[in-house]
Each structure stands twice: as structure tokens, then as C-alpha cells.
JSON list of C-alpha atoms in Angstrom, two decimals:
[
{"chain": "A", "resi": 1322, "resn": "UNK", "atom": "CA", "xyz": [0.42, -22.15, 5.65]},
{"chain": "A", "resi": 1323, "resn": "UNK", "atom": "CA", "xyz": [-2.87, -22.41, 7.47]},
{"chain": "A", "resi": 1324, "resn": "UNK", "atom": "CA", "xyz": [-6.47, -22.64, 6.34]},
{"chain": "A", "resi": 1325, "resn": "UNK", "atom": "CA", "xyz": [-9.75, -21.03, 7.31]},
{"chain": "A", "resi": 1326, "resn": "UNK", "atom": "CA", "xyz": [-12.54, -23.48, 6.44]},
{"chain": "A", "resi": 1327, "resn": "UNK", "atom": "CA", "xyz": [-15.78, -21.56, 5.93]},
{"chain": "A", "resi": 1328, "resn": "UNK", "atom": "CA", "xyz": [-19.06, -23.36, 5.50]},
{"chain": "A", "resi": 1329, "resn": "UNK", "atom": "CA", "xyz": [-19.11, -26.69, 3.71]},
{"chain": "A", "resi": 1330, "resn": "UNK", "atom": "CA", "xyz": [-17.15, -25.78, 0.59]},
{"chain": "A", "resi": 1331, "resn": "UNK", "atom": "CA", "xyz": [-14.89, -22.76, 1.06]},
{"chain": "A", "resi": 1332, "resn": "UNK", "atom": "CA", "xyz": [-11.26, -22.94, 2.14]},
{"chain": "A", "resi": 1333, "resn": "UNK", "atom": "CA", "xyz": [-9.07, -19.85, 2.37]},
{"chain": "A", "resi": 1334, "resn": "UNK", "atom": "CA", "xyz": [-5.30, -19.93, 2.81]},
{"chain": "A", "resi": 1335, "resn": "UNK", "atom": "CA", "xyz": [-3.41, -17.63, 5.21]},
{"chain": "A", "resi": 1336, "resn": "UNK", "atom": "CA", "xyz": [0.09, -17.71, 6.61]},
{"chain": "A", "resi": 1337, "resn": "UNK", "atom": "CA", "xyz": [0.11, -19.35, 10.03]},
{"chain": "A", "resi": 1338, "resn": "UNK", "atom": "CA", "xyz": [1.10, -16.21, 11.92]},
{"chain": "A", "resi": 1339, "resn": "UNK", "atom": "CA", "xyz": [-1.79, -14.19, 10.49]},
{"chain": "A", "resi": 1340, "resn": "UNK", "atom": "CA", "xyz": [-4.31, -16.99, 11.01]},
{"chain": "A", "resi": 1341, "resn": "UNK", "atom": "CA", "xyz": [-3.14, -17.51, 14.60]},
{"chain": "A", "resi": 1342, "resn": "UNK", "atom": "CA", "xyz": [-3.99, -13.85, 15.27]},
{"chain": "A", "resi": 1343, "resn": "UNK", "atom": "CA", "xyz": [-7.28, -13.89, 13.37]},
{"chain": "A", "resi": 1344, "resn": "UNK", "atom": "CA", "xyz": [-8.58, -16.94, 15.25]},
{"chain": "A", "resi": 1345, "resn": "UNK", "atom": "CA", "xyz": [-9.05, -15.42, 18.73]},
{"chain": "A", "resi": 1346, "resn": "UNK", "atom": "CA", "xyz": [-10.47, -12.19, 17.27]},
{"chain": "A", "resi": 1347, "resn": "UNK", "atom": "CA", "xyz": [-13.04, -14.05, 15.16]},
{"chain": "A", "resi": 1348, "resn": "UNK", "atom": "CA", "xyz": [-13.94, -16.56, 17.87]},
{"chain": "A", "resi": 1349, "resn": "UNK", "atom": "CA", "xyz": [-14.44, -13.82, 20.46]},
{"chain": "A", "resi": 1350, "resn": "UNK", "atom": "CA", "xyz": [-16.98, -12.04, 18.27]},
{"chain": "A", "resi": 1351, "resn": "UNK", "atom": "CA", "xyz": [-18.78, -15.25, 17.28]},
{"chain": "A", "resi": 1352, "resn": "UNK", "atom": "CA", "xyz": [-18.95, -16.40, 20.92]},
{"chain": "A", "resi": 1353, "resn": "UNK", "atom": "CA", "xyz": [-20.86, -13.18, 21.64]},
{"chain": "A", "resi": 1354, "resn": "UNK", "atom": "CA", "xyz": [-23.26, -14.09, 18.81]},
{"chain": "A", "resi": 1355, "resn": "UNK", "atom": "CA", "xyz": [-22.02, -11.17, 16.70]},
{"chain": "A", "resi": 1356, "resn": "UNK", "atom": "CA", "xyz": [-22.06, -11.29, 12.89]},
{"chain": "A", "resi": 1357, "resn": "UNK", "atom": "CA", "xyz": [-19.58, -9.24, 10.88]},
{"chain": "A", "resi": 1358, "resn": "UNK", "atom": "CA", "xyz": [-17.79, -8.90, 7.57]},
{"chain": "A", "resi": 1359, "resn": "UNK", "atom": "CA", "xyz": [-14.23, -10.11, 7.06]},
{"chain": "A", "resi": 1360, "resn": "UNK", "atom": "CA", "xyz": [-12.36, -8.64, 4.10]},
{"chain": "A", "resi": 1361, "resn": "UNK", "atom": "CA", "xyz": [-8.80, -9.31, 2.93]},
{"chain": "A", "resi": 1362, "resn": "UNK", "atom": "CA", "xyz": [-6.64, -9.33, -0.20]},
{"chain": "A", "resi": 1363, "resn": "UNK", "atom": "CA", "xyz": [-5.68, -12.70, -1.66]},
{"chain": "A", "resi": 1364, "resn": "UNK", "atom": "CA", "xyz": [-3.29, -12.80, -4.62]},
{"chain": "A", "resi": 1365, "resn": "UNK", "atom": "CA", "xyz": [-4.36, -9.38, -5.77]},
{"chain": "A", "resi": 1366, "resn": "UNK", "atom": "CA", "xyz": [-8.09, -10.06, -5.35]},
{"chain": "A", "resi": 1367, "resn": "UNK", "atom": "CA", "xyz": [-10.24, -8.58, -2.62]},
{"chain": "A", "resi": 1368, "resn": "UNK", "atom": "CA", "xyz": [-12.33, -11.16, -0.81]},
{"chain": "A", "resi": 1369, "resn": "UNK", "atom": "CA", "xyz": [-15.14, -10.64, 1.68]},
{"chain": "A", "resi": 1370, "resn": "UNK", "atom": "CA", "xyz": [-17.16, -13.13, 3.67]},
{"chain": "A", "resi": 1371, "resn": "UNK", "atom": "CA", "xyz": [-19.93, -12.68, 6.19]},
{"chain": "A", "resi": 1372, "resn": "UNK", "atom": "CA", "xyz": [-19.14, -14.39, 9.48]},
{"chain": "A", "resi": 1373, "resn": "UNK", "atom": "CA", "xyz": [-22.15, -15.53, 11.49]},
{"chain": "A", "resi": 1374, "resn": "UNK", "atom": "CA", "xyz": [-22.33, -17.85, 14.51]},
{"chain": "A", "resi": 1375, "resn": "UNK", "atom": "CA", "xyz": [-24.49, -20.34, 12.56]},
{"chain": "A", "resi": 1376, "resn": "UNK", "atom": "CA", "xyz": [-21.91, -20.83, 9.79]},
{"chain": "A", "resi": 1377, "resn": "UNK", "atom": "CA", "xyz": [-19.46, -23.69, 10.30]},
{"chain": "A", "resi": 1378, "resn": "UNK", "atom": "CA", "xyz": [-15.93, -22.35, 10.70]},
{"chain": "A", "resi": 1379, "resn": "UNK", "atom": "CA", "xyz": [-12.65, -24.09, 11.47]},
{"chain": "A", "resi": 1380, "resn": "UNK", "atom": "CA", "xyz": [-9.00, -23.12, 11.58]},
{"chain": "A", "resi": 1381, "resn": "UNK", "atom": "CA", "xyz": [-6.06, -25.32, 10.53]},
{"chain": "A", "resi": 1382, "resn": "UNK", "atom": "CA", "xyz": [-2.57, -24.14, 11.38]},
{"chain": "A", "resi": 1383, "resn": "UNK", "atom": "CA", "xyz": [0.47, -26.02, 10.12]},
{"chain": "A", "resi": 1384, "resn": "UNK", "atom": "CA", "xyz": [2.94, -24.52, 12.59]},
{"chain": "A", "resi": 1385, "resn": "UNK", "atom": "CA", "xyz": [3.71, -26.49, 15.71]},
{"chain": "A", "resi": 1386, "resn": "UNK", "atom": "CA", "xyz": [3.87, -24.97, 18.21]},
{"chain": "A", "resi": 1387, "resn": "UNK", "atom": "CA", "xyz": [1.49, -22.14, 17.38]},
{"chain": "A", "resi": 1388, "resn": "UNK", "atom": "CA", "xyz": [3.15, -18.76, 16.83]},
{"chain": "A", "resi": 1389, "resn": "UNK", "atom": "CA", "xyz": [3.49, -16.49, 19.86]},
{"chain": "A", "resi": 1390, "resn": "UNK", "atom": "CA", "xyz": [0.75, -13.87, 19.73]},
{"chain": "A", "resi": 1391, "resn": "UNK", "atom": "CA", "xyz": [1.44, -10.14, 19.47]},
{"chain": "A", "resi": 1392, "resn": "UNK", "atom": "CA", "xyz": [-0.98, -8.43, 21.88]},
{"chain": "A", "resi": 1393, "resn": "UNK", "atom": "CA", "xyz": [-0.71, -5.11, 20.02]},
{"chain": "A", "resi": 1394, "resn": "UNK", "atom": "CA", "xyz": [-1.72, -6.77, 16.75]},
{"chain": "A", "resi": 1395, "resn": "UNK", "atom": "CA", "xyz": [-4.62, -8.59, 18.45]},
{"chain": "A", "resi": 1396, "resn": "UNK", "atom": "CA", "xyz": [-5.88, -5.24, 19.75]},
{"chain": "A", "resi": 1397, "resn": "UNK", "atom": "CA", "xyz": [-5.58, -3.66, 16.29]},
{"chain": "A", "resi": 1398, "resn": "UNK", "atom": "CA", "xyz": [-7.46, -6.55, 14.64]},
{"chain": "A", "resi": 1399, "resn": "UNK", "atom": "CA", "xyz": [-10.15, -6.44, 17.34]},
{"chain": "A", "resi": 1400, "resn": "UNK", "atom": "CA", "xyz": [-10.60, -2.72, 16.76]},
{"chain": "A", "resi": 1401, "resn": "UNK", "atom": "CA", "xyz": [-11.07, -3.42, 13.04]},
{"chain": "A", "resi": 1402, "resn": "UNK", "atom": "CA", "xyz": [-13.55, -6.24, 13.74]},
{"chain": "A", "resi": 1403, "resn": "UNK", "atom": "CA", "xyz": [-15.61, -3.96, 15.98]},
{"chain": "A", "resi": 1404, "resn": "UNK", "atom": "CA", "xyz": [-15.70, -1.15, 13.42]},
{"chain": "A", "resi": 1405, "resn": "UNK", "atom": "CA", "xyz": [-18.51, -0.48, 10.97]},
{"chain": "A", "resi": 1406, "resn": "UNK", "atom": "CA", "xyz": [-16.66, -2.01, 7.98]},
{"chain": "A", "resi": 1407, "resn": "UNK", "atom": "CA", "xyz": [-15.79, -5.24, 9.80]},
{"chain": "A", "resi": 1408, "resn": "UNK", "atom": "CA", "xyz": [-12.56, -7.14, 10.20]},
{"chain": "A", "resi": 1409, "resn": "UNK", "atom": "CA", "xyz": [-9.71, -6.28, 7.86]},
{"chain": "A", "resi": 1410, "resn": "UNK", "atom": "CA", "xyz": [-6.16, -7.54, 8.17]},
{"chain": "A", "resi": 1411, "resn": "UNK", "atom": "CA", "xyz": [-3.84, -4.75, 9.21]},
{"chain": "A", "resi": 1412, "resn": "UNK", "atom": "CA", "xyz": [-0.06, -4.92, 9.17]},
{"chain": "A", "resi": 1413, "resn": "UNK", "atom": "CA", "xyz": [1.49, -6.40, 12.29]},
{"chain": "A", "resi": 1414, "resn": "UNK", "atom": "CA", "xyz": [2.95, -3.65, 14.47]},
{"chain": "A", "resi": 1415, "resn": "UNK", "atom": "CA", "xyz": [6.15, -4.14, 16.41]},
{"chain": "A", "resi": 1416, "resn": "UNK", "atom": "CA", "xyz": [5.50, -5.88, 19.72]}
]
């Protein structure tokens, strides 16, 4: 399992494969100084956070080496992140 550390006090758990795909999508938007919503379901609860370049964010993956990335999934997540409702985790398509 991996962790997304958000701000000073919030830690969210994701499986390593999902987090490895979220990381480049999120970092690409933040590097362009873009703010956006990120919404996902965690243990039956819907969570949303606002991602902004000024908010401290870090990623911790347990897997070594990092999972191989699925380009099709990265494109699908990027499309979500660039949409009006923000980033949502979509199911990983076949590579």
C-alpha cells in the first residue's frame, strides 16, 4: 500500500499501482500551476480534496521497483483531471 500525504495532517491510502499512476497525472497539473479537485471512494465513503500548487503533497509507494505504468490508464486519468469535475479514479483498462 502507498500513501498520499496532503498538507500537514492528512494521509490517504491507495494501492501502489493506483498511486503510481496518479502521481504523474497530479504532478503534471501542479507543475503547470493548475488547481483541481480529486475525488475517489475510500471504504465506501466518497472523498474529495482540492489540489493546489501551494499545498504540500508527497507520495509514498511501498512497492520496489515501482509498478510499470499503463499508458492507456495514464491518458484516461489525465482526461479526467482536465475535465470540469476534476480527477476521478477510473478503472484500469487493458494495456
